[in-house]
Each structure stands twice: as C-alpha cells, then as structure tokens.
C-alpha positions as a printed NumPy array, in Angstrom:
array([[123.279,  97.966,   0.578],
       [124.407,  95.234,   3.928],
       [124.917,  91.984,   3.763],
       [123.823,  89.5  ,   6.508],
       [125.639,  88.735,   9.083],
       [125.264,  85.405,  10.433],
       [126.667,  85.152,  13.33 ],
       [125.307,  88.242,  14.897],
       [121.944,  87.651,  14.018],
       [122.063,  84.175,  15.759],
       [123.111,  86.317,  19.079],
       [121.031,  89.125,  18.577],
       [117.668,  85.976,  18.723],
       [119.484,  84.754,  21.121],
       [119.741,  86.991,  23.723],
       [116.329,  88.401,  21.966],
       [114.942,  84.856,  23.723],
       [117.03 ,  84.925,  26.52 ],
       [115.586,  87.914,  27.894],
       [111.787,  86.827,  26.902],
       [112.705,  84.332,  28.628],
       [113.882,  85.728,  31.603],
       [111.587,  88.035,  31.551],
       [108.862,  85.492,  31.44 ],
       [110.114,  82.815,  34.424],
       [110.937,  86.423,  36.79 ],
       [107.245,  87.693,  36.613],
       [106.081,  83.475,  37.319],
       [108.134,  83.709,  40.571],
       [107.873,  87.51 ,  41.899],
       [103.269,  86.151,  40.681],
       [104.381,  82.782,  43.259],
       [105.771,  85.005,  45.661],
       [102.919,  87.527,  45.852],
       [100.461,  85.461,  46.093],
       [102.186,  82.996,  48.804],
       [100.813,  82.308,  51.913],
       [102.632,  81.082,  55.806],
       [101.624,  77.453,  56.006],
       [101.548,  75.386,  59.781],
       [104.689,  73.332,  59.807],
       [107.024,  71.811,  61.846],
       [109.684,  73.961,  63.269],
       [112.831,  73.618,  65.983],
       [112.248,  74.669,  69.387],
       [112.872,  78.699,  69.965],
       [116.565,  78.639,  71.79 ],
       [117.616,  75.815,  70.583],
       [121.123,  76.774,  69.772],
       [124.82 ,  74.518,  69.124],
       [125.058,  71.018,  66.928],
       [122.743,  68.773,  68.626],
       [124.638,  65.475,  69.855],
       [125.381,  62.866,  66.635],
       [121.578,  60.341,  66.566],
       [119.708,  63.427,  67.653],
       [116.877,  65.555,  66.018],
       [116.712,  68.99 ,  67.821],
       [113.382,  69.167,  69.237],
       [110.421,  70.39 ,  67.209],
       [107.1  ,  72.256,  67.906],
       [104.233,  73.08 ,  65.36 ],
       [105.066,  76.552,  64.074],
       [105.055,  78.79 ,  60.739],
       [106.625,  78.064,  57.304],
       [106.995,  81.706,  54.376],
       [109.07 ,  81.837,  51.932],
       [111.803,  80.249,  53.66 ],
       [111.879,  81.825,  56.429],
       [110.608,  79.351,  60.174],
       [108.4  ,  81.015,  63.022],
       [107.06 ,  79.059,  66.575],
       [104.57 ,  81.825,  66.416],
       [102.237,  83.545,  63.888],
       [103.642,  86.093,  62.607],
       [102.22 ,  89.606,  61.866],
       [101.263,  91.902,  58.876],
       [104.374,  93.024,  58.796],
       [106.046,  89.918,  59.093],
       [104.616,  88.547,  55.884],
       [105.361,  91.227,  54.345],
       [109.085,  91.677,  54.587],
       [109.379,  88.161,  54.491],
       [107.64 ,  89.531,  51.185],
       [109.963,  91.59 ,  49.564],
       [113.391,  90.41 ,  50.893],
       [112.033,  87.041,  48.629],
       [111.692,  89.562,  45.721],
       [114.69 ,  91.173,  46.409],
       [116.316,  87.463,  45.92 ],
       [114.424,  87.055,  42.334],
       [116.264,  90.347,  40.756],
       [119.312,  88.81 ,  42.306],
       [118.64 ,  85.705,  40.585],
       [118.378,  87.862,  37.121],
       [120.375,  90.153,  37.54 ],
       [118.74 ,  93.332,  37.872],
       [120.62 ,  94.033,  40.805],
       [119.586,  97.732,  41.584],
       [115.677,  96.562,  42.241],
       [116.709,  94.158,  44.201],
       [118.478,  97.23 ,  46.771],
       [115.696,  99.259,  46.4  ],
       [113.776,  96.635,  47.622],
       [116.087,  95.688,  50.499],
       [116.348,  99.709,  51.229],
       [113.283,  99.635,  51.379],
       [112.536,  97.432,  53.546],
       [115.389,  98.348,  56.069],
       [113.87 , 101.851,  56.012],
       [110.533, 100.741,  57.334],
       [111.839,  98.626,  59.793],
       [113.464, 102.193,  61.278],
       [110.138, 104.138,  60.859],
       [108.489, 101.403,  62.486],
       [110.989, 101.321,  65.446],
       [110.717, 104.898,  65.806],
       [107.214, 104.645,  66.158],
       [107.094, 101.559,  68.536],
       [109.855, 104.031,  70.63 ],
       [107.91 , 106.964,  70.334],
       [104.514, 105.134,  72.144],
       [106.593, 103.247,  74.408],
       [107.883, 106.512,  75.449],
       [104.352, 108.393,  75.578],
       [102.971, 105.893,  77.663],
       [105.369, 105.976,  79.492],
       [105.178, 109.852,  80.1  ],
       [101.29 , 109.091,  80.508],
       [102.132, 106.518,  83.278],
       [104.301, 109.124,  84.807],
       [101.609, 111.852,  84.733],
       [ 98.706, 109.722,  85.884],
       [101.601, 109.161,  89.233],
       [102.359, 112.241,  89.436],
       [ 98.575, 113.199,  90.136],
       [ 97.9  , 110.269,  91.906],
       [100.932, 111.521,  94.644],
       [ 99.737, 115.055,  94.907],
       [ 95.508, 114.133,  94.888],
       [ 97.494, 111.538,  98.02 ],
       [ 98.778, 113.846,  99.603],
       [ 96.589, 116.956,  99.552],
       [ 94.07 , 114.387, 101.099],
       [ 96.587, 114.269, 103.621],
       [ 95.918, 114.383, 107.627],
       [ 98.756, 116.718, 107.16 ],
       [ 97.749, 118.405, 104.266],
       [ 93.942, 118.882, 105.531],
       [ 94.91 , 120.236, 108.78 ],
       [ 96.892, 122.749, 107.349],
       [ 94.41 , 123.768, 104.839],
       [ 91.805, 123.861, 107.48 ],
       [ 94.032, 126.153, 109.445],
       [ 95.045, 128.856, 106.611],
       [ 91.235, 129.384, 106.487],
       [ 90.577, 129.371, 109.981],
       [ 93.899, 132.146, 109.986],
       [ 92.71 , 134.674, 107.258],
       [ 89.354, 135.032, 108.658],
       [ 90.577, 135.231, 112.007],
       [ 92.993, 137.94 , 110.41 ],
       [ 90.119, 139.693, 109.108],
       [ 87.77 , 139.759, 112.102],
       [ 90.859, 141.284, 113.751],
       [ 90.763, 143.736, 111.202],
       [ 87.121, 144.673, 111.47 ],
       [ 87.66 , 144.899, 115.335],
       [ 90.417, 146.889, 114.716],
       [ 89.083, 149.067, 112.558],
       [ 86.156, 149.489, 115.007],
       [ 87.65 , 150.394, 118.495],
       [ 89.996, 152.736, 116.231],
       [ 85.843, 154.54 , 115.617],
       [ 85.255, 154.353, 119.021],
       [ 83.527, 151.533, 119.531],
       [ 83.742, 150.043, 123.211],
       [ 81.164, 147.092, 122.984],
       [ 83.313, 145.133, 120.211],
       [ 84.705, 142.042, 120.719],
       [ 87.949, 140.861, 119.85 ],
       [ 88.196, 137.955, 117.99 ],
       [ 89.855, 134.217, 119.015],
       [ 92.581, 133.755, 116.735],
       [ 92.578, 130.313, 115.849],
       [ 95.07 , 127.076, 117.86 ],
       [ 97.739, 125.412, 114.957],
       [ 96.683, 122.128, 114.761],
       [ 98.395, 119.316, 116.357],
       [ 99.479, 116.242, 114.334],
       [100.088, 112.854, 116.403],
       [102.847, 110.872, 115.61 ],
       [100.266, 108.089, 114.958],
       [ 99.424, 110.374, 111.872],
       [102.441, 111.122, 110.511],
       [102.74 , 107.195, 110.727],
       [ 99.667, 106.654, 108.903],
       [101.053, 109.414, 105.646],
       [103.83 , 107.881, 105.179],
       [102.787, 105.071, 104.824],
       [ 99.884, 105.414, 102.739],
       [102.41 , 107.72 , 100.171],
       [104.571, 104.718, 100.472],
       [101.992, 102.326,  99.792],
       [100.853, 104.476,  96.33 ],
       [104.68 , 104.613,  95.497],
       [105.071, 100.291,  95.694],
       [102.396, 100.064,  94.005],
       [103.611, 102.247,  91.059],
       [107.249, 100.809,  91.247],
       [109.031, 104.218,  92.568],
       [110.438, 102.741,  95.98 ],
       [110.923,  99.258,  96.716],
       [111.824,  96.56 , 100.052],
       [114.456,  99.416, 101.156],
       [111.807, 102.1  , 101.791],
       [109.871,  99.658, 103.088],
       [112.93 ,  98.689, 105.847],
       [113.682, 102.361, 106.749],
       [109.346, 103.068, 107.916],
       [109.261,  99.858, 109.271],
       [112.537, 100.807, 111.243],
       [110.178, 103.868, 112.384],
       [107.251, 101.638, 113.075],
       [108.701,  99.672, 115.578],
       [110.297, 102.38 , 117.409],
       [106.9  , 104.335, 118.164],
       [105.854, 100.949, 119.385],
       [108.787,  99.681, 121.011],
       [108.651, 104.043, 122.647],
       [105.212, 102.881, 124.032],
       [103.651, 105.303, 122.625],
       [ 99.989, 103.237, 121.104],
       [100.06 , 101.896, 124.598],
       [ 99.925, 105.138, 126.734],
       [ 97.241, 105.998, 123.853],
       [ 95.353, 103.334, 125.034],
       [ 95.42 , 103.718, 128.752],
       [ 94.514, 107.99 , 128.28 ],
       [ 91.773, 106.129, 126.231],
       [ 90.001, 104.171, 128.985],
       [ 89.888, 106.813, 130.95 ],
       [ 92.876, 106.58 , 133.156],
       [ 93.877, 109.296, 136.006],
       [ 95.586, 112.074, 134.093],
       [ 99.172, 110.952, 136.464],
       [ 98.86 , 108.309, 135.535],
       [ 98.486, 108.407, 131.933],
       [100.981, 110.966, 131.89 ],
       [103.751, 108.229, 133.558],
       [102.616, 106.208, 130.307],
       [103.801, 108.666, 128.338],
       [106.831, 109.334, 129.939],
       [108.058, 105.828, 130.544],
       [108.602, 105.272, 127.038],
       [109.977, 107.655, 124.06 ],
       [110.196, 111.07 , 122.931],
       [105.981, 112.014, 123.532],
       [106.685, 113.496, 126.928],
       [103.49 , 114.238, 128.516],
       [103.829, 117.282, 132.235],
       [100.603, 116.637, 134.088],
       [101.167, 120.631, 135.052],
       [101.033, 121.724, 130.992],
       [ 97.589, 120.013, 130.979],
       [ 95.3  , 123.353, 130.084],
       [ 92.313, 121.661, 129.616],
       [ 91.448, 117.493, 129.437],
       [ 88.007, 116.578, 128.302],
       [ 85.733, 113.79 , 126.635],
       [ 84.158, 114.616, 122.89 ],
       [ 80.795, 112.688, 122.109],
       [ 81.989, 111.244, 118.838],
       [ 78.095, 110.077, 118.562],
       [ 77.491, 106.156, 117.557],
       [ 79.508, 105.192, 121.358],
       [ 82.28 , 106.531, 120.658],
       [ 83.788, 109.223, 122.058],
       [ 87.466, 110.415, 122.411],
       [ 89.54 , 112.231, 124.874],
       [ 91.393, 115.619, 123.894],
       [ 94.625, 116.368, 126.093],
       [ 95.276, 119.702, 125.38 ],
       [ 98.911, 120.797, 126.05 ],
       [100.601, 124.048, 127.034],
       [104.204, 124.074, 125.144],
       [107.11 , 126.153, 126.126],
       [106.059, 128.548, 123.72 ],
       [102.842, 129.349, 125.147],
       [101.557, 127.382, 122.118],
       [ 99.144, 124.253, 122.453],
       [ 98.429, 121.512, 120.987],
       [ 95.613, 118.984, 121.177],
       [ 96.808, 114.549, 121.574],
       [ 92.877, 113.195, 120.391],
       [ 93.529, 109.5  , 121.548],
       [ 91.09 , 108.019, 119.666],
       [ 91.778, 109.859, 116.124],
       [ 95.944, 108.893, 117.321],
       [ 94.079, 105.023, 117.471],
       [ 92.409, 105.091, 114.205],
       [ 95.349, 106.444, 112.925],
       [ 97.562, 103.469, 114.041],
       [ 95.109, 101.134, 112.933],
       [ 94.885, 102.302, 109.645],
       [ 98.753, 102.61 , 109.719],
       [ 99.088,  98.801, 110.37 ],
       [ 96.507,  97.935, 107.924],
       [ 98.654,  99.717, 105.394],
       [102.309,  98.064, 106.913],
       [ 99.533,  94.393, 106.052],
       [ 98.897,  94.954, 102.864],
       [102.733,  96.11 , 101.74 ],
       [104.379,  93.93 , 103.241],
       [101.813,  91.287, 101.46 ],
       [102.67 ,  92.679,  97.891],
       [106.628,  92.574,  98.739],
       [106.25 ,  89.26 ,  99.405],
       [104.609,  88.187,  96.102],
       [107.294,  90.409,  94.598],
       [110.546,  88.959,  96.523],
       [109.016,  84.87 ,  96.149],
       [111.484,  83.558,  93.95 ],
       [114.199,  84.829,  96.024],
       [112.723,  82.82 ,  99.34 ],
       [111.808,  86.212, 100.828],
       [109.046,  87.824, 102.339],
       [108.988,  90.665, 104.744],
       [107.451,  89.871, 107.882],
       [103.959,  91.719, 108.74 ],
       [104.855,  93.778, 112.076],
       [107.495,  95.3  , 114.04 ],
       [110.217,  94.326, 112.324],
       [113.797,  96.446, 112.059],
       [115.387,  94.799, 109.553],
       [118.227,  96.617, 107.972],
       [118.833,  95.368, 104.21 ],
       [122.28 ,  93.735, 105.138],
       [120.34 ,  92.033, 107.117],
       [117.134,  90.742, 104.593],
       [120.617,  88.968, 102.331],
       [120.988,  87.397, 105.857],
       [117.496,  86.257, 106.257],
       [117.713,  84.907, 102.241],
       [121.149,  83.452, 102.653],
       [119.584,  81.765, 106.415],
       [116.255,  80.472, 104.438],
       [118.81 ,  79.012, 101.549],
       [120.595,  77.605, 104.633],
       [117.32 ,  75.781, 106.391],
       [116.283,  74.778, 102.733],
       [119.833,  72.642, 102.172],
       [119.925,  71.311, 106.229],
       [117.219,  68.426, 105.644],
       [119.366,  67.576, 101.774],
       [122.451,  67.409, 104.052],
       [120.54 ,  65.283, 106.774],
       [119.61 ,  62.439, 104.112],
       [123.672,  62.38 , 103.176],
       [124.622,  61.828, 106.095],
       [122.648,  59.169, 106.663],
       [123.143,  57.107, 103.366],
       [126.484,  57.79 , 103.602],
       [126.336,  56.153, 107.009],
       [124.46 ,  52.958, 105.804],
       [126.531,  52.54 , 103.033],
       [129.508,  52.792, 105.647],
       [127.732,  49.971, 107.274],
       [127.592,  48.365, 104.275],
       [128.991,  48.481, 101.631],
       [127.373,  46.142,  99.418],
       [123.992,  48.335,  99.196],
       [121.693,  48.883,  96.163],
       [121.034,  51.402,  94.742],
       [117.552,  51.014,  95.404],
       [118.847,  50.042,  99.304],
       [120.433,  53.519,  99.463],
       [117.307,  55.429,  97.659],
       [115.137,  54.47 , 100.446],
       [117.395,  55.557, 103.005],
       [117.777,  58.769, 101.204],
       [113.763,  59.063, 101.359],
       [113.547,  57.836, 104.561],
       [111.891,  53.941, 103.728],
       [114.874,  52.571, 105.715],
       [116.452,  53.97 , 108.952],
       [120.106,  54.726, 108.617],
       [120.978,  52.091, 111.23 ],
       [119.985,  49.352, 111.   ],
       [118.515,  47.502, 114.249],
       [120.078,  50.159, 116.606],
       [117.479,  52.897, 115.674],
       [117.598,  56.096, 113.228],
       [118.967,  58.681, 113.695],
       [117.033,  61.035, 115.955],
       [117.962,  64.16 , 113.139],
       [117.279,  67.316, 114.42 ],
       [118.812,  69.641, 112.825],
       [117.371,  72.798, 113.525],
       [118.265,  72.04 , 117.123],
       [122.175,  71.369, 116.238],
       [122.629,  74.428, 114.71 ],
       [121.065,  76.351, 116.888],
       [123.366,  74.48 , 120.022],
       [126.544,  74.708, 118.135],
       [126.467,  77.982, 116.325],
       [126.943,  81.622, 117.188],
       [123.968,  84.082, 117.65 ],
       [124.116,  86.609, 114.083],
       [124.696,  90.086, 115.233],
       [125.433,  93.363, 113.017],
       [127.947,  95.028, 113.579],
       [126.613,  96.997, 116.123],
       [126.554,  93.621, 118.208],
       [122.773,  94.346, 117.688],
       [121.055,  90.879, 117.065],
       [119.374,  89.758, 113.084],
       [116.17 ,  88.266, 112.937],
       [114.929,  85.746, 111.159],
       [111.701,  87.729, 109.42 ],
       [109.687,  85.275, 109.452],
       [109.532,  83.606, 113.088],
       [111.102,  86.256, 114.79 ],
       [113.81 ,  84.53 , 116.172],
       [117.124,  85.626, 116.116],
       [119.233,  83.969, 113.604],
       [122.24 ,  81.446, 113.785],
       [125.527,  81.516, 111.845],
       [126.023,  77.603, 110.928],
       [129.087,  76.018, 112.655],
       [129.315,  73.011, 109.917],
       [132.944,  71.742, 111.762],
       [131.143,  71.351, 114.945],
       [128.524,  69.754, 113.559],
       [130.466,  67.156, 112.3  ],
       [132.607,  66.916, 115.383],
       [129.161,  66.257, 117.083],
       [127.934,  63.401, 114.205],
       [131.431,  61.987, 114.82 ],
       [130.84 ,  61.938, 118.661],
       [127.238,  60.39 , 118.652],
       [128.878,  57.611, 116.002],
       [131.725,  56.81 , 118.092],
       [129.283,  56.416, 121.78 ],
       [126.562,  54.99 , 119.938],
       [124.31 ,  57.209, 120.64 ],
       [121.128,  58.443, 118.182],
       [119.231,  60.427, 119.889],
       [120.315,  64.094, 118.675],
       [118.834,  65.16 , 121.711],
       [120.401,  63.398, 124.465],
       [123.794,  63.572, 122.259],
       [123.801,  66.993, 122.829],
       [123.646,  66.944, 126.431],
       [125.966,  65.158, 126.826],
       [128.853,  66.764, 124.084],
       [128.058,  70.118, 125.205],
       [128.801,  68.942, 128.96 ],
       [131.731,  67.939, 128.006],
       [132.881,  70.52 , 125.333],
       [131.728,  73.711, 127.621],
       [131.905,  72.653, 131.442],
       [133.37 ,  76.836, 132.173],
       [130.538,  77.55 , 129.937],
       [128.667,  80.782, 131.457],
       [125.704,  82.414, 131.306],
       [125.003,  85.417, 129.838],
       [125.412,  88.273, 131.362],
       [121.658,  90.499, 131.834],
       [121.988,  93.896, 131.594],
       [119.354,  96.731, 132.328],
       [120.946, 100.243, 132.688],
       [123.822, 101.615, 129.699],
       [126.38 , 101.449, 133.047],
       [125.75 ,  97.683, 133.142],
       [126.626,  97.497, 129.787],
       [129.606,  99.746, 129.718],
       [131.112,  97.311, 131.986],
       [130.859,  94.105, 130.055],
       [135.026,  93.767, 128.08 ],
       [134.648,  93.691, 124.295],
       [133.4  ,  90.425, 123.359],
       [131.1  ,  89.706, 125.647],
       [127.63 ,  87.799, 125.592],
       [124.586,  89.57 , 127.225],
       [121.491,  89.523, 127.468],
       [119.475,  92.611, 126.613],
       [116.464,  94.746, 128.006],
       [113.8  ,  93.187, 125.295],
       [114.872,  89.281, 126.124],
       [117.391,  88.641, 123.268],
       [121.373,  87.196, 123.762],
       [123.916,  90.135, 122.042],
       [127.558,  90.006, 121.97 ],
       [129.476,  93.825, 122.541],
       [131.549,  94.939, 119.762]])
C-alpha cells in the first residue's frame, strides 16, 4: 500500500485549482471579446505624427474605439473581425497557449492576403473592362468617322462597279452590241477640315478616357493654327459665297498647301441641300488623271464642328490644370510644351507682382517713418494709407514697368512665346532694372510711373532704334544675329 505524500498532493491540488481558475479566466475574457462592439470615442486626428509641443495635446475628433484599436472613421466588418481575433490571440498568449495564438494570427494574415488578392483581381477586372470599353468605343468612333464612311462607301461602289464590268464584258464577248459600259466610281475626296474634325473627335475621346493629355492637344492645335493661318476657311467662305472661279482660286493660292488651278476645274456647280441650304462643288482633275471634289459646305461644317470640339477640350484641360493656374485658351494658339511651362511660370510671377508692389510701398513708408506702428504698416500694405504721405502715393502700374523694362520672350527658334489667356507676347522680367527705375523715381520725386517711364526710358535709351519690319525671307536673311524685327503677323521677334 502506497503512503500518501502530502507535498505531492498539495502540488497536484494546486495545479488542478490553477488550471481551473486559468481556464475560467480565459473563457471569461474570450466571451467578453466575442460580444464586444465598437464604441464612439474621441480619437487623434489622422496625420498628427511626432511629439506635440510641451503643454499641448493632439487635436482630437470623433471616431471609434474597439478592443484597444482606434479609427478616425467607421470600422468595416472585416476590420472588426480582425481586431476581435487579434484580441483573442492576446488572451491565448496571456494564458500560455502560444500555439493557439499563433494559429489565430496566421489566420488573420491569410485572410488579409486573400482579401488583398481578391481586391487586386477585382481592380484588374475593372481596368480590363474599362480598357475593353475604351477600345470598343474608339473602334466605333473610327467606323463613324468621315474618312471611314467615305472609304466604306467607295469600297461598296467599287465592288458594284467590278460586278457590272464583268457583266458588261460578258455581254461584249457574246456579241451584244448595245451593252453599256459601267462608269467607275470617283475616289472620295477627304478635305482638310474633315481630316481635322476626325482627328479632333478621336483626341477628344482619348482625353475623356485619360489616354491623352495636353501635349497631344497642343500638337493638334498647331495643325489647326496652320490651317487657320493659311486662310483655308476664308477661301472656303469665298467659294461658298458664289465668287468667280478666278477669285476663289486666288484665295486658295494666296495661303497654304491647298492650291487650285482654275484650268484643272472640270466642274463647278451649286447643289441644293434643301431647307434653303446650298453648297458649291468644285471638281478638280489631278495630275494622275483622277479627280477630287471640294464640297464647300461640308468643309465649312466640319471646321465648325472641329472648333466646337476644340472649345470643349480646352475647357476640360483648363479644369484639369486649374490648380496649376494653367488654362489652354480656346482658339488657334500654337503653344509647345516648353511654352506652357513658361506660361505657368509667368502666371506665378503675375500673381506675385501685386505682393511685390505692396511690400515696396511698406518699405518706402517705413523708411520715411521709422517709428511707424504695425497697424500703420498694415494700412499701407492694404492700400488704406498711401505709401508716401503728402506727396501722393506711387501710381504703380507693374504691368507697364515689366513690359517696358523687360525683354520679349522668344523660343530657341526666335518665335514669340504667347500668353494663352491674353494672347499677348510674354515678357522676361528684369527685377534689377525695375529696382533701378523705382530708385530713380524716388530721387526725382516722381510718383506716376507712366510719366516716370517716359522720362527714364528717354534717358536710358536715347539711341534705341525701332525693330525692322520684314515681309520676305530675303529681308530676314539680311538681319544680323540678335536683331529685333517685326514679323508679318505683327509680333516682335529676335533673330537667333
């Protein structure tokens, strides 16, 4: 018979009681976690990182607290489930069951990975769907383009002609003498304005779907500007007005690439379109013997639609670039990418000019009144008080000062860089010259910049010569490098 060991019995009883107590405690904590719910609470505002200055608390806002975790926004069901499992894993760690805790944390990680993969798959699917929709939409747009409709119509007519020609040749071979040969269809004419409209339609669709940006719009705008500069639209309007053929030909030949030889015009007729509308059809014979037709009303209509598309695209791009203060002006502005950046910088300088003038006024007042108070200086800065009391405030027109003391901005080819909003040539500001001018005004006691500029420039540039106006390439060739000249369009440029 075994003798009882009181020590062993005590240890056994203690372990049994401890296990029971631990199990009860663990079960109670797990039960509380399983029934816990998120509660509204004050939480720190997102983005407030690092220690706050001594004596100051972090800014707080209404949010959610749940099982030791906080969120500035409502928690999702998945976030709640993850927080609950993390809390349970902590309980198992607390009571010595590391394996169970690790299994829970592993499950959380696997769920997160699965959810991430599912989310990525959904996003990829949506991207693919959008790409398919974009591709299908562009395909439909091309199929409905003027070019494709004309080519499709010509292909159908050509197929009918070939079938009719085979039938005609069969009749001739059979000895039929009254067979009438079919007439081959004329190749479709694809006008300059129609091409511009098709390109604009496709570009507008690409921009809408974030497949193209400002650079593409600028390039197409250059094409439109060239068409406008060449006077193509004006020539069409002259032809549509019913002007004599010689006058129409002259209007085409004075401008751009589209030339018209009156002797090559094989047909000049007016077509009634109904509803009081008419169009002029000029059929021209090409050197290879083929013909093409200029439909004045169709071309003018295409130009009008292209202008409308350009307007909408410029407005859309203007909204996109509003934060950058860059708006692409409507119309024929041939601005290259580097000019857009310069326009952005110029606009930033314009915004700062008013502040510069205010600072200059405050400095002048403070120099004359060393004991000026802070409210007085603020009054000068805001224009409530004049900067120079008793002598009349400076009449600062910073735009005139910048324009007359700066230099006209040109690109590397000597082409003027234009402001996309005002349409005026940009000017490179010369802060040093402006400073010298205002110091000179102060010494002379002059407060009106218009009067001051006239006197100052007369003293500074007595021998300055006016830019030479040129009208031919020979005139340009005779100019020395660095010379200023007035181009045929009226803008001042510098020969590089």
